[in-house]
CSV table of C-alpha atoms in Angstrom, one decimal:
chain,number,residue,atom,x,y,z
A,1,MET,CA,-0.1,0.2,0.0
A,2,TRP,CA,3.0,2.3,0.9
A,3,ASP,CA,3.9,2.3,-2.9
A,4,ASN,CA,0.5,3.1,-4.1
A,5,HIS,CA,0.5,7.0,-4.4
A,6,ALA,CA,-3.1,7.3,-5.1
A,7,VAL,CA,-4.0,5.6,-1.9
A,8,LEU,CA,-1.5,7.7,0.0
A,9,ARG,CA,-3.0,10.9,-1.3
A,10,ALA,CA,-6.5,10.0,-0.6
A,11,VAL,CA,-5.5,8.9,3.0
A,12,ALA,CA,-3.7,12.3,3.2
A,13,ASN,CA,-6.7,14.2,1.9
A,14,LEU,CA,-8.9,12.4,4.4
A,15,LEU,CA,-6.6,13.3,7.3
A,16,LEU,CA,-6.4,16.9,6.2
A,17,THR,CA,-10.2,17.3,5.8
A,18,ALA,CA,-10.8,15.8,9.2
A,19,SER,CA,-8.2,18.0,10.7
A,20,LEU,CA,-10.0,21.3,9.0
A,21,LEU,CA,-13.4,19.9,10.2
A,22,MET,CA,-12.0,19.6,13.9
A,23,LEU,CA,-10.4,23.0,13.7
A,24,LEU,CA,-13.7,24.5,12.5
A,25,TYR,CA,-15.6,22.7,15.2
A,26,ALA,CA,-13.3,23.8,18.0
A,27,GLY,CA,-13.2,27.2,16.5
A,28,GLY,CA,-17.1,27.3,16.6
A,29,TYR,CA,-17.3,25.7,19.8
A,30,TRP,CA,-15.0,28.5,21.3
A,31,LEU,CA,-16.8,31.2,19.5
A,32,THR,CA,-20.3,30.4,20.9
A,33,HIS,CA,-19.1,29.8,24.2
A,34,SER,CA,-16.8,32.5,24.3
A,35,PRO,CA,-17.6,35.5,26.9
A,36,LEU,CA,-16.9,38.0,24.0
A,37,PHE,CA,-20.7,37.4,23.2
A,38,PRO,CA,-22.7,37.9,26.2
A,39,VAL,CA,-26.4,38.8,26.4
A,40,LYS,CA,-26.2,42.4,27.2
A,41,ARG,CA,-29.6,43.8,26.8
A,42,ILE,CA,-33.0,42.1,27.6
A,43,HIS,CA,-36.1,43.6,26.2
A,44,ILE,CA,-39.5,42.5,27.8
A,45,ALA,CA,-42.6,43.5,26.1
A,46,GLY,CA,-46.4,42.7,26.6
A,47,GLN,CA,-49.5,44.0,28.2
A,48,VAL,CA,-49.2,43.0,31.8
A,49,ALA,CA,-51.0,44.3,34.8
A,50,LYS,CA,-50.5,41.4,37.4
A,51,VAL,CA,-46.9,40.5,36.7
A,52,THR,CA,-44.8,43.2,38.2
A,53,PRO,CA,-41.5,44.6,36.9
A,54,VAL,CA,-39.6,43.2,40.1
A,55,GLN,CA,-40.8,39.7,39.2
A,56,LEU,CA,-39.6,40.0,35.6
A,57,LYS,CA,-36.3,41.6,36.7
A,58,TYR,CA,-35.6,38.8,39.1
A,59,ILE,CA,-36.1,35.9,36.5
A,60,ALA,CA,-34.0,37.8,34.1
A,61,GLN,CA,-31.1,38.3,36.5
A,62,ASN,CA,-31.2,34.9,38.3
A,63,GLU,CA,-32.6,32.3,35.7
A,64,LEU,CA,-30.8,33.3,32.4
A,65,THR,CA,-27.5,31.6,31.9
A,66,GLY,CA,-25.2,31.4,28.8
A,67,THR,CA,-23.9,33.4,26.1
A,68,PHE,CA,-26.0,34.9,23.1
A,69,PHE,CA,-25.5,31.6,21.4
A,70,THR,CA,-25.7,29.0,24.3
A,71,LEU,CA,-28.6,30.5,26.1
A,72,ASP,CA,-31.5,28.0,26.3
A,73,ILE,CA,-34.6,29.5,24.6
A,74,ASN,CA,-37.1,26.9,26.1
A,75,LYS,CA,-35.4,27.1,29.6
A,76,THR,CA,-35.7,30.7,29.5
A,77,ARG,CA,-39.4,30.6,28.4
A,78,HIS,CA,-40.2,28.1,31.1
A,79,ALA,CA,-38.6,30.3,33.8
A,80,PHE,CA,-40.9,33.2,32.9
A,81,GLU,CA,-44.0,30.9,32.8
A,82,LYS,CA,-43.4,29.9,36.4
A,83,LEU,CA,-44.6,33.4,37.5
A,84,PRO,CA,-48.2,32.9,38.6
A,85,TRP,CA,-50.0,35.3,36.2
A,86,VAL,CA,-48.0,34.5,33.1
A,87,SER,CA,-50.0,32.7,30.4
A,88,GLN,CA,-47.5,32.5,27.5
A,89,VAL,CA,-43.9,33.7,26.7
A,90,GLN,CA,-42.1,34.1,23.5
A,91,VAL,CA,-38.2,34.3,23.5
A,92,ARG,CA,-36.0,35.2,20.6
A,93,ARG,CA,-32.4,36.4,20.1
A,94,ALA,CA,-31.8,39.6,18.5
A,95,TRP,CA,-28.2,40.2,17.0
A,96,PRO,CA,-25.8,40.9,18.4
A,97,ASP,CA,-26.4,41.0,22.0
A,98,ARG,CA,-30.2,41.4,22.8
A,99,LEU,CA,-32.8,39.0,23.9
A,100,ASP,CA,-36.4,39.9,23.2
A,101,ILE,CA,-39.2,38.4,25.6
A,102,THR,CA,-43.0,39.0,25.0
A,103,VAL,CA,-45.1,38.2,27.9
A,104,SER,CA,-48.9,37.4,27.8
A,105,GLU,CA,-50.9,37.5,31.1
A,106,HIS,CA,-53.9,35.2,32.1
A,107,VAL,CA,-57.3,37.0,32.4
A,108,ALA,CA,-59.2,35.7,35.3
A,109,LEU,CA,-62.8,34.7,34.5
A,110,ALA,CA,-63.7,32.6,37.7
A,111,ARG,CA,-62.4,31.0,40.7
A,112,TRP,CA,-62.0,27.2,41.0
A,113,GLY,CA,-63.5,26.5,44.1
A,114,ASP,CA,-60.7,27.6,46.9
A,115,GLN,CA,-58.0,26.3,44.5
A,116,GLY,CA,-56.7,28.8,42.1
A,117,LEU,CA,-58.4,30.6,39.1
A,118,ILE,CA,-59.9,29.9,35.7
A,119,SER,CA,-58.7,32.1,32.7
A,120,THR,CA,-61.0,33.3,30.0
A,121,THR,CA,-59.4,30.5,27.8
A,122,GLY,CA,-60.4,27.8,30.3
A,123,ARG,CA,-56.9,27.2,31.8
A,124,TRP,CA,-56.5,26.7,35.4
A,125,PHE,CA,-53.7,28.6,37.0
A,126,ASP,CA,-52.5,29.0,40.7
A,127,ALA,CA,-52.8,32.9,41.6
A,128,ALA,CA,-54.5,35.1,44.0
A,129,SER,CA,-56.8,37.8,43.2
A,130,ASP,CA,-59.0,40.2,45.1
A,131,GLN,CA,-61.5,40.6,42.1
A,132,PRO,CA,-65.1,39.8,42.8
A,133,LEU,CA,-65.1,36.8,40.7
A,134,PRO,CA,-67.9,33.9,40.4
A,135,VAL,CA,-66.8,30.6,41.8
A,136,MET,CA,-67.1,27.5,39.8
A,137,TYR,CA,-67.3,23.8,41.3
A,138,GLY,CA,-67.0,20.8,38.9
A,139,PRO,CA,-65.3,17.7,38.3
A,140,ALA,CA,-61.7,17.3,37.3
A,141,ALA,CA,-60.9,18.3,33.7
A,142,SER,CA,-64.2,20.2,33.3
A,143,GLU,CA,-62.5,23.7,33.5
A,144,LYS,CA,-63.0,24.6,29.8
A,145,GLU,CA,-66.6,23.2,29.5
A,146,MET,CA,-67.6,25.2,32.7
A,147,MET,CA,-65.8,28.2,31.3
A,148,GLN,CA,-68.0,28.2,28.2
A,149,ALA,CA,-71.1,27.5,30.0
A,150,LEU,CA,-70.5,30.5,32.4
A,151,GLN,CA,-70.0,32.8,29.5
A,152,GLU,CA,-73.1,31.5,27.7
A,153,PHE,CA,-75.2,31.9,31.0
A,154,ARG,CA,-74.1,35.4,31.5
A,155,GLN,CA,-75.2,36.4,28.1
A,156,ARG,CA,-78.6,34.7,28.7
A,157,LEU,CA,-79.1,36.4,32.1
A,158,GLN,CA,-78.3,40.0,30.9
A,159,PRO,CA,-82.0,40.9,29.8
A,160,ALA,CA,-82.9,40.1,33.5
A,161,ARG,CA,-80.0,42.0,34.8
A,162,LEU,CA,-78.7,39.1,36.9
A,163,GLN,CA,-75.2,37.6,37.1
A,164,PRO,CA,-74.1,34.2,38.4
A,165,VAL,CA,-72.0,34.1,41.5
A,166,ARG,CA,-71.7,30.3,41.7
A,167,LEU,CA,-71.7,27.5,39.2
A,168,TRP,CA,-71.9,23.7,39.9
A,169,LEU,CA,-71.6,20.9,37.6
A,170,SER,CA,-72.0,17.6,39.2
A,171,GLU,CA,-70.5,14.3,38.1
A,172,ARG,CA,-73.7,13.4,36.3
A,173,ARG,CA,-73.5,16.5,34.3
A,174,ALA,CA,-76.2,18.3,36.1
A,175,TRP,CA,-75.9,22.1,36.2
A,176,ARG,CA,-77.0,24.4,39.3
A,177,MET,CA,-76.3,28.2,39.8
A,178,GLU,CA,-76.7,30.9,42.3
A,179,LEU,CA,-77.4,34.4,41.1
A,180,ASP,CA,-76.4,37.7,42.6
A,181,ASN,CA,-79.8,38.4,44.0
A,182,GLY,CA,-79.6,35.2,46.1
A,183,VAL,CA,-81.7,33.0,43.9
A,184,THR,CA,-80.5,29.4,43.2
A,185,LEU,CA,-81.4,27.9,39.8
A,186,GLU,CA,-81.8,24.1,39.3
A,187,LEU,CA,-81.0,23.6,35.8
A,188,GLY,CA,-80.3,19.7,35.6
A,189,ARG,CA,-79.1,18.1,32.6
A,190,GLY,CA,-80.4,18.3,29.1
A,191,PRO,CA,-81.7,21.5,27.5
A,192,VAL,CA,-80.0,23.6,30.0
A,193,ALA,CA,-80.0,26.9,27.9
A,194,GLU,CA,-83.7,26.6,27.1
A,195,ARG,CA,-84.6,26.4,30.6
A,196,LEU,CA,-82.5,29.3,31.6
A,197,THR,CA,-84.1,31.3,28.8
A,198,ARG,CA,-87.6,30.3,30.1
A,199,PHE,CA,-86.6,31.6,33.6
A,200,VAL,CA,-85.3,35.0,32.1
A,201,ASP,CA,-88.6,35.4,30.2
A,202,HIS,CA,-90.6,34.9,33.4
A,203,TRP,CA,-88.4,36.7,35.8
A,204,SER,CA,-89.0,40.2,34.9
A,205,HIS,CA,-92.7,39.8,34.2
A,206,SER,CA,-94.0,37.6,36.9
A,207,LEU,CA,-91.4,36.3,39.4
A,208,ALA,CA,-89.6,39.4,40.3
A,209,THR,CA,-93.2,41.3,40.9
A,210,LEU,CA,-94.2,38.8,43.6
A,211,PRO,CA,-94.4,40.1,47.1
A,212,TYR,CA,-92.3,37.3,48.5
A,213,ARG,CA,-88.7,36.4,48.6
A,214,ILE,CA,-87.6,33.8,46.1
A,215,THR,CA,-84.8,31.6,47.2
A,216,TYR,CA,-84.9,28.6,44.6
A,217,VAL,CA,-86.3,27.9,41.2
A,218,ASP,CA,-86.2,24.4,39.8
A,219,LEU,CA,-86.3,24.4,36.2
A,220,ARG,CA,-86.2,20.8,35.4
A,221,TYR,CA,-89.7,20.6,34.5
A,222,PRO,CA,-90.7,20.4,30.8
A,223,ASN,CA,-93.2,23.0,30.6
A,224,GLY,CA,-92.7,25.2,33.8
A,225,PHE,CA,-90.8,25.6,37.1
A,226,ALA,CA,-91.3,25.3,40.8
A,227,VAL,CA,-90.5,28.2,43.1
A,228,ARG,CA,-89.5,28.2,46.7
A,229,MET,CA,-90.7,31.2,48.8
A,230,PRO,CA,-90.1,31.0,52.5
A,231,ASP,CA,-92.1,33.8,53.4
A,232,TYR,CA,-95.1,32.8,51.7
A,233,LYS,CA,-98.2,32.0,53.4
A,234,ALA,CA,-101.3,30.6,52.0
A,235,PRO,CA,-104.5,32.7,52.2
A,236,PRO,CA,-106.9,31.2,54.7
A,237,THR,CA,-109.7,29.0,53.2
A,238,ALA,CA,-113.3,29.5,53.8
A,239,THR,CA,-113.5,26.5,56.2
A,240,ASN,CA,-110.7,28.2,58.4
A,241,LYS,CA,-112.5,31.5,58.5
A,242,LEU,CA,-115.3,29.7,60.3
């Protein structure tokens, strides 16, 4: 083989190519990991009301590691998403030394029992709020279903100028709701929206005009509803008068 000049040239070319590749790799590794390319500027954008600048600054100073080239984008995004009110974070590099971070917040729609909040997108998140939010109680993984129902129920109650303050969904998918006037509506399963519309139609014209306090309306009847009025007293009959 040592007398075969063609083979020797091929081996020499191969070794030379391998050496060049190793040099390029080493140079590239040094370049990307070199302290000559730090992240000097961090630009944080987004409409935030609950996330404070102090929280964002803390994450930027304590969680971001690496150079402009080696900084882990996914790790950086997850670090910001750990903040209670943060919904979504987008991170991108901007040559030569800037990191652009866009933060989106959750918008709270309701409380999930006494364990966190539900956003307007139906996502549960762990945060505190002093807003007067309605409270929802339901089975696990029913957050989005209840979010959609709450928004629909609000719309249907608007003509009666009423608001839901508590909403329950049972394991059997039966609905119950407490209104801001203290009335509890038993909606049950099936055509819940139709039953609620029936209640709204009768509330302003008949129920709200009664001289008695109403605490409960059962709407599970096909063509009507039952009303509970604790203060109601039946008028005396002719027999009782005698």
